[in-house]
Coordinates of C-alpha atoms and ligand atoms in Angstrom, one line a residue:
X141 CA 24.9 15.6 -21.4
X142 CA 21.6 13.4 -21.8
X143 CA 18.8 13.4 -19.3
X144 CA 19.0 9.8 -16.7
X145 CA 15.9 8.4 -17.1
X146 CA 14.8 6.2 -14.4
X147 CA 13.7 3.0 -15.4
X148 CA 11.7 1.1 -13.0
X149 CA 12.5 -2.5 -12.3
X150 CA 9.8 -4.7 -13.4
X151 CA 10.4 -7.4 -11.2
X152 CA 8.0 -9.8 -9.8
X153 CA 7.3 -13.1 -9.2
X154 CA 3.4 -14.5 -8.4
X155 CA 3.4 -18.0 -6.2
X156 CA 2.7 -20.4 -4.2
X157 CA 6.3 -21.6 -4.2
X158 CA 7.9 -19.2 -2.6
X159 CA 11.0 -21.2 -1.1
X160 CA 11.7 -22.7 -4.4
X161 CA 11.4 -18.7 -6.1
X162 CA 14.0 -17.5 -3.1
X163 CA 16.2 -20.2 -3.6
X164 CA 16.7 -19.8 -7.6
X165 CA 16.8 -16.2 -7.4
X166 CA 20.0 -16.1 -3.9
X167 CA 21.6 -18.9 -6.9
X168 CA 21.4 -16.4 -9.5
X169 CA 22.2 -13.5 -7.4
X170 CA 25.6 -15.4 -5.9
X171 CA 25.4 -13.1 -2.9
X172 CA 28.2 -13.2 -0.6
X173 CA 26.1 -13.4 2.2
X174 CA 22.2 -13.3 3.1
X175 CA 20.0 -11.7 5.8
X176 CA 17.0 -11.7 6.2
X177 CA 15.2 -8.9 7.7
X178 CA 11.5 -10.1 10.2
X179 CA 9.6 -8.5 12.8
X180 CA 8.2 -10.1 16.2
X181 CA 5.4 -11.9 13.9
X182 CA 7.1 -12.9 10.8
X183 CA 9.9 -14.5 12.9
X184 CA 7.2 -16.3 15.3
X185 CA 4.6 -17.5 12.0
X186 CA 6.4 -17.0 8.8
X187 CA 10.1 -17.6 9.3
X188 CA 10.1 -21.2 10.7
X189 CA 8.2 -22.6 7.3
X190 CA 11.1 -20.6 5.3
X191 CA 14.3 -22.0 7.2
X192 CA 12.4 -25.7 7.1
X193 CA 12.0 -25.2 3.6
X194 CA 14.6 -22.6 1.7
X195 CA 18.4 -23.2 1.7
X196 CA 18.8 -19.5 1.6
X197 CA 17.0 -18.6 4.1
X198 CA 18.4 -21.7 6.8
X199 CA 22.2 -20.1 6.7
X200 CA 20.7 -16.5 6.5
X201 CA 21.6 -14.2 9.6
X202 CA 18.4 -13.0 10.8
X203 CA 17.6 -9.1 11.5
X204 CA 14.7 -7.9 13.8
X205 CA 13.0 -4.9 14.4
X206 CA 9.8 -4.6 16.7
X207 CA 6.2 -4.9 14.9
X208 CA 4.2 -1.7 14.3
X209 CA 4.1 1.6 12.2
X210 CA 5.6 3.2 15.3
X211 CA 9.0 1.8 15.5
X212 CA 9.4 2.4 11.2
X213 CA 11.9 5.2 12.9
X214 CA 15.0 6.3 12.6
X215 CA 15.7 3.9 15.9
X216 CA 14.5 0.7 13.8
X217 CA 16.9 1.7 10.8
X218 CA 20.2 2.0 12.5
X219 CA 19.3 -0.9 14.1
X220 CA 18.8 -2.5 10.8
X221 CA 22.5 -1.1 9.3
X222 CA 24.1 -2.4 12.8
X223 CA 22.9 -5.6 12.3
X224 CA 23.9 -5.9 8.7
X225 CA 27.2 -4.7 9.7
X226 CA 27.5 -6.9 12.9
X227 CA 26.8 -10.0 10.3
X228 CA 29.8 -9.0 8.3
X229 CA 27.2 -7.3 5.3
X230 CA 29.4 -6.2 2.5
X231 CA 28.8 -4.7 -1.2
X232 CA 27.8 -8.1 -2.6
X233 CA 25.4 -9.2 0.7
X234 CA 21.6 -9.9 -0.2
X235 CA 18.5 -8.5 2.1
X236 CA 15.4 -10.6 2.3
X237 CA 12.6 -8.5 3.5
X238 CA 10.1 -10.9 5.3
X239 CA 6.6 -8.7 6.2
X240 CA 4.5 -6.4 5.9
X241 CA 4.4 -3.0 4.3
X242 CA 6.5 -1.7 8.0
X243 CA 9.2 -4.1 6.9
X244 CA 9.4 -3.9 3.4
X245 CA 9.2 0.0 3.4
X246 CA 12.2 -0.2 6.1
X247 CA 14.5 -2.7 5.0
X248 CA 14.5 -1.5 1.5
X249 CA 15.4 1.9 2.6
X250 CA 18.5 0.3 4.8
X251 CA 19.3 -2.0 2.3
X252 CA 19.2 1.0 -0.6
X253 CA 21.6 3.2 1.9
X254 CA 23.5 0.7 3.3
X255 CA 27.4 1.2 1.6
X256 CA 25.5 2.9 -1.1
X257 CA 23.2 -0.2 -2.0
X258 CA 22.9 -3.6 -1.4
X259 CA 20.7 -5.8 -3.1
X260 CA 17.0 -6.7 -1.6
X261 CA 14.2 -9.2 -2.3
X262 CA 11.0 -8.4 -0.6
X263 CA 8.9 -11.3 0.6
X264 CA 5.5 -9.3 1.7
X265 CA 3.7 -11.4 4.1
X266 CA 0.3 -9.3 4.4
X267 CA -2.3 -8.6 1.5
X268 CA -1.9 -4.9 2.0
X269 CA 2.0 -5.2 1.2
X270 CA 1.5 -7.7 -1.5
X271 CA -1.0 -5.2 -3.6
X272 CA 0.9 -2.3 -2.8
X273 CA 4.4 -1.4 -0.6
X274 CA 6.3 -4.4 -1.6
X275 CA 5.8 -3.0 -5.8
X276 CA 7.3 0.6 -6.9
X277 CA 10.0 1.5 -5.4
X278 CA 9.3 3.7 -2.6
X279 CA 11.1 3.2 0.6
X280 CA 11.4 4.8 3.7
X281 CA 10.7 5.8 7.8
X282 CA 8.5 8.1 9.3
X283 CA 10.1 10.8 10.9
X284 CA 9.4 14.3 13.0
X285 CA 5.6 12.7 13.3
X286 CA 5.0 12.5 9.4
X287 CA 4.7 9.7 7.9
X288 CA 7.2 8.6 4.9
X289 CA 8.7 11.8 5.7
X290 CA 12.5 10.3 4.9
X291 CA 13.3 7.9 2.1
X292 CA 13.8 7.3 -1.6
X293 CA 12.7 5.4 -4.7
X294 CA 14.6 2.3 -5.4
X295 CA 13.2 -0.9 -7.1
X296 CA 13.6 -4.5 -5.0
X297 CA 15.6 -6.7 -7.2
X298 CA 12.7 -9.2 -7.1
X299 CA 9.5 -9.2 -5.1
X300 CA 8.2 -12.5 -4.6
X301 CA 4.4 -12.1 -4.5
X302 CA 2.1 -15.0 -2.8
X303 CA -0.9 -16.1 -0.8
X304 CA 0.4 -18.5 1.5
X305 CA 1.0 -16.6 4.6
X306 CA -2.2 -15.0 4.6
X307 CA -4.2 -17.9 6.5
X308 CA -2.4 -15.8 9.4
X309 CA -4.1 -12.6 8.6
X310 CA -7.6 -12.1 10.2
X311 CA -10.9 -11.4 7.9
X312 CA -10.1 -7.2 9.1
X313 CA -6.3 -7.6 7.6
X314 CA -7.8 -9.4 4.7
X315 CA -10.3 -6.3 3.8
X316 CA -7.9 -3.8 4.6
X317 CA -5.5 -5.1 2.3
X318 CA -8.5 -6.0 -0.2
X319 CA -9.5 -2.3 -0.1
X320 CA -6.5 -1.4 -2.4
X321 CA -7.6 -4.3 -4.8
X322 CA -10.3 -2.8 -5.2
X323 CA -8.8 0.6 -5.7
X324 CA -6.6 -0.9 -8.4
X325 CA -9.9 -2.2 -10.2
X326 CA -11.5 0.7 -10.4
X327 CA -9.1 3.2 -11.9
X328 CA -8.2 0.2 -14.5
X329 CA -12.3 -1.3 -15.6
X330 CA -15.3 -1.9 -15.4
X331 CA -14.6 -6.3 -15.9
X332 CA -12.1 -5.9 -13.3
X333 CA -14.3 -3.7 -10.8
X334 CA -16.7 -6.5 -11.5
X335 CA -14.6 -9.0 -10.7
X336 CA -13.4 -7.8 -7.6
X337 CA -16.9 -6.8 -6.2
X338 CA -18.2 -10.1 -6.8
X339 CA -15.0 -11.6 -4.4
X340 CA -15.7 -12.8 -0.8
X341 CA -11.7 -12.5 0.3
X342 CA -12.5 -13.1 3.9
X343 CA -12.9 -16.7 2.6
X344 CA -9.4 -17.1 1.7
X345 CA -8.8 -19.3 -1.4
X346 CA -5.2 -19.0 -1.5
X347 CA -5.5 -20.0 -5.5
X348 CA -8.1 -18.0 -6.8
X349 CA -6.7 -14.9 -4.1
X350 CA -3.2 -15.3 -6.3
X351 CA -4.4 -15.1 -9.7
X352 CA -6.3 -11.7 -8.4
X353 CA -4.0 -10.1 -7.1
X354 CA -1.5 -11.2 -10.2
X355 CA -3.9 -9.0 -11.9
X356 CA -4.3 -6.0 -9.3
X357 CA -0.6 -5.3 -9.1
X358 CA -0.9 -5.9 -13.0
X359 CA -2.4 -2.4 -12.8
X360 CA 0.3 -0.3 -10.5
X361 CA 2.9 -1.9 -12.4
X362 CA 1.4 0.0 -15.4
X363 CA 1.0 3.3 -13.4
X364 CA 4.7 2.9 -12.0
X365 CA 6.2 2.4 -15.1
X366 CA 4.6 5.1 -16.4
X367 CA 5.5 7.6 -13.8
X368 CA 8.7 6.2 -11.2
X369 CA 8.7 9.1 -8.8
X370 CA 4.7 10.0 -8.6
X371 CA 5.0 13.0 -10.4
X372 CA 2.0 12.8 -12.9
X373 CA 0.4 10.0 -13.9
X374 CA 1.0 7.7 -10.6
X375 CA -1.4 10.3 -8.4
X376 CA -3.9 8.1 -10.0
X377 CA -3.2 5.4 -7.5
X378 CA -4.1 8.0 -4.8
X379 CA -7.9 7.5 -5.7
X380 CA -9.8 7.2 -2.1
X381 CA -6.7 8.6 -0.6
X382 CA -7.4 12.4 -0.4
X383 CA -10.6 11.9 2.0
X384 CA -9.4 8.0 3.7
X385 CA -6.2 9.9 4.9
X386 CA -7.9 12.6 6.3
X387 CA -10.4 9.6 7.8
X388 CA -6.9 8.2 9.4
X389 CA -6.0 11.2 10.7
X390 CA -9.5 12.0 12.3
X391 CA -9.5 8.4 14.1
X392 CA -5.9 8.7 15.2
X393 CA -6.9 12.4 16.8
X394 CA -10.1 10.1 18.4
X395 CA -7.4 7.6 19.8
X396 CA -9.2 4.7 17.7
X397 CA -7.1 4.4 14.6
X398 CA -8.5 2.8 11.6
X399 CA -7.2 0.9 9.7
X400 CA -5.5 1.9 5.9
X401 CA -7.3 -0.3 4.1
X402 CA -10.4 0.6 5.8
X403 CA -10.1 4.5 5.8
X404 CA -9.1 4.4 2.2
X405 CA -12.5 1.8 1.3
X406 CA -14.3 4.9 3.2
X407 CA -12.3 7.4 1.6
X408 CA -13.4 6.1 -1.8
X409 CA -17.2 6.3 -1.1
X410 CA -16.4 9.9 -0.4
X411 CA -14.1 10.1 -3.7
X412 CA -16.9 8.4 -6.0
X413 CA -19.5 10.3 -4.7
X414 CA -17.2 13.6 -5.6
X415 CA -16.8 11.9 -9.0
X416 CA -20.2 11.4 -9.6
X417 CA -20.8 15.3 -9.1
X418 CA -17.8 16.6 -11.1
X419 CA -17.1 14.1 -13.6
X420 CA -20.8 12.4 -14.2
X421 CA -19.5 9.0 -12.4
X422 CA -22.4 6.3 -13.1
X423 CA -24.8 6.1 -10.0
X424 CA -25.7 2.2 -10.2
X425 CA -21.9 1.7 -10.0
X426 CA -21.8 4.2 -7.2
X427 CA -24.5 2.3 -5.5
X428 CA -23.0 -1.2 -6.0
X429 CA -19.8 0.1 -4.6
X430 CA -21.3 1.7 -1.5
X431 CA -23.3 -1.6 -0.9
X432 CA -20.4 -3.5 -0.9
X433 CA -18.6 -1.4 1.9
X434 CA -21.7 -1.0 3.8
X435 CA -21.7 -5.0 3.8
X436 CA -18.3 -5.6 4.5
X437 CA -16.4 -2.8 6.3
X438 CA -19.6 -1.1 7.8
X439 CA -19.3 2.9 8.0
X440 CA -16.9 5.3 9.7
X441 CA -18.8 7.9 11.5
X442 CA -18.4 11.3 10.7
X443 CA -20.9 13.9 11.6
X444 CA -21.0 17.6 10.4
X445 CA -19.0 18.9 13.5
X446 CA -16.0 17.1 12.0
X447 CA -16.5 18.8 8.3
X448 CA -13.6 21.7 9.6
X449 CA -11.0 19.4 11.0
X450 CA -11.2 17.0 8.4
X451 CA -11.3 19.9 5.3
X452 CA -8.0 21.3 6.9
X453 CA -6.6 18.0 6.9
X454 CA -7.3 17.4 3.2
X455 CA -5.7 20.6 2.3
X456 CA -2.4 19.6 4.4
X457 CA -1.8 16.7 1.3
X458 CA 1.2 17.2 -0.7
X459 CA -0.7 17.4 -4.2
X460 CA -2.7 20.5 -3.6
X461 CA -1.1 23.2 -5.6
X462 CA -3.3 25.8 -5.7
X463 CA -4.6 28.0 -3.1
X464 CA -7.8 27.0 -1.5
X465 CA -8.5 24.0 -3.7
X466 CA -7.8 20.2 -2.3
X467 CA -6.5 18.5 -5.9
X468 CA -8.1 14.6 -6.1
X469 CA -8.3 11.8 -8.0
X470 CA -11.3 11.1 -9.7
X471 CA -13.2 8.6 -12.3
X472 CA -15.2 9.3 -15.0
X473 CA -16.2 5.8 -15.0
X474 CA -14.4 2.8 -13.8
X475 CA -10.9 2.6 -15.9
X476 CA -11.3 6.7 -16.9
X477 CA -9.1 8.4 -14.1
X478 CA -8.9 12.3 -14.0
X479 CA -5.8 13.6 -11.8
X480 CA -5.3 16.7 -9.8
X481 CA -9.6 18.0 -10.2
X482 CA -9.8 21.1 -8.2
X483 CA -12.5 20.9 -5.6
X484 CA -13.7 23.4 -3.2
X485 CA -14.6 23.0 0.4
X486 CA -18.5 23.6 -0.5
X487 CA -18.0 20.5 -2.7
X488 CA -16.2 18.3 -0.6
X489 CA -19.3 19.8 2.1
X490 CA -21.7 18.3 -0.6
X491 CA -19.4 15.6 -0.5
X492 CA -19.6 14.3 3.0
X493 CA -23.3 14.9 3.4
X494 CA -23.9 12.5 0.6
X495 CA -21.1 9.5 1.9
X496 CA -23.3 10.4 5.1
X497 CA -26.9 9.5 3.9
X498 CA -25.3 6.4 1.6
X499 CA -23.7 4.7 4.3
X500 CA -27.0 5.3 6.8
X501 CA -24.9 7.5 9.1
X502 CA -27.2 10.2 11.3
Ligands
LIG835 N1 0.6 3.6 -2.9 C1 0.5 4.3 -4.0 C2 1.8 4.4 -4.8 O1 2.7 3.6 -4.5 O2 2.0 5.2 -5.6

């Protein structure tokens, strides 16, 4: 017997045009019925424009769930599979999922487990979901407090990738979502870390934001294809992620959560500055880079009391192998990714001293 290989998907769509996109593809599709699946906001900002302007969409039955990482629960998907059974969903029945990263995560797990699999499109309406959920296959809920705890890899059958909704998102939802742009630049090169440092997105050119972001999920696309289920090569996507998680958790345990994007543009200060002292990282590029967050996402404050808490929660990430040892992401340079470098505690010590003094912290 031969060895399934699972072969990602490789299906996305970047523009402006999105009713046009979502009307060609439901043609080609021929599904026997459509839903379409929106939370509180999407439904109030981003639905009306679709059912004005997309066939599809106007006869679609419409599923909601409420807005917020908390309800992407066990509660939110069996409402999701009620619905789709209430409106008559069979085998050959299409899901559109219409939001953000809560949404898309959601719906394509219901859609993927619903009678085995149904078809899904995802429509991400946030710059977060747009560089990252809506591309790569992974779906899920949170569950028994952890997040992503429940879920599976399955590929949309289109993601339809575009600017237009974002005049919604404020200038924090912007950078948050920006944050993993940058991400993406800098485990690809040093042109496109360039690029992207040189990028004021809280202006919001819908045009020039596109043909970015075109670019950015250029760069996942190249690390999902490479590696589906994030078994190897794909950890390099988890640059910034080791320490910005740990940042999350520590704001969440202060009852002031941060925001992803935000802990994870932190997280990377912390990462480079670890990359610098393992791998020899280029301090002018560590500079720039610390500039720019210091500019536009400010600093989050840690002080040494939190070193403990926020060491333990590093070593409570699911890549860490090896007694001891936290296993990160790091760069050699901009475009040179290492995966899975030991660190100790004394380092990542070093480590959060430095991202202290850079970022003018006390
Ligand atoms: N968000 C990183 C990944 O999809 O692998």
């Amino acid at each position: 017997m031969s060895a399934k290989k699972n072969i990602p998907q490789v299906n996305l769509v970047f523009t402006n045009h999105v009713a046009l996109e979502l009307d060609r593809a439901v043609e080609l599709i021929a599904p026997s019925s459509v839903h379409v699946l929106v939370d509180v906001n999407t439904e109030a900002f981003v639905l009306p424009l679709l059912q004005a302007q997309s066939k599809a969409v106007a006869s679609a039955s419409v599923i909601r769930v409420k807005a917020g990482e908390m309800f992407k629960n066990l509660d939110s998907l069996t409402s999701i599979w009620r619905q789709l059974g209430d409106g008559e969903a069979n085998r050959n029945s299409l899901l559109i999922n219409l939001g953000g990263g809560v949404v898309t995560d959601m719906g394509s797990f219901a859609a993927a487990t619903f009678k085995r699999g149904i078809r899904f499109i995802n429509v991400p309406t946030t710059l977060l979901c747009a560089v990252d959920a809506c591309v790569g296959g992974k779906t899920g809920i949170n569950f028994n407090g952890l997040k992503n705890e429940i879920g599976m890899f399955r590929d949309a059958d289109l993601a339809i990738i575009s600017t237009l909704y974002f005049n919604t998102l404020t200038s924090q939802e912007l950078l948050s979502g920006y944050a993993e742009m940058i991400k993406h630049a800098l485990v690809s090169s040093m042109e496109q870390t360039s690029r992207i440092l040189s990028y004021d997105v809280t202006s919001y050119n819908p045009d020039s934001l596109l043909a970015l972001l075109e670019e950015s999920v250029g760069v996942k696309q190249k690390y999902v294809v490479a590696d589906h289920e994030d078994r190897g090569a794909r950890r390099a996507l988890n640059f910034g992620h080791t320490i910005g998680h740990a940042f999350e958790s520590l704001a969440l345990e202060r009852k002031s959560p941060l925001a992803h994007g935000y802990a994870v543009a932190f997280g990377m200060v912390g990462a480079l500055v670890l990359s610098r002292m393992k791998l020899g990282f280029p301090s002018e590029i560590l500079q720039t880079y610390v500039d720019y967050v210091r500019h536009h996402y400010g600093a989050f404050e840690i002080s040494c009391d939190d070193y403990k808490k926020l060491i333990g929660y590093m070593h409570h990430d699911k890549k860490n192998d090896r007694p001891g040892l936290v296993n990160f992401a790091l760069l050699k340079s901009p475009g040179e990714v290492e995966i899975n470098v030991p660190v100790t505690d004394d380092d990542i010590t070093a480590a959060l001293d430095i991202y202290r003094d850079m970022l003018g912290l006390p």
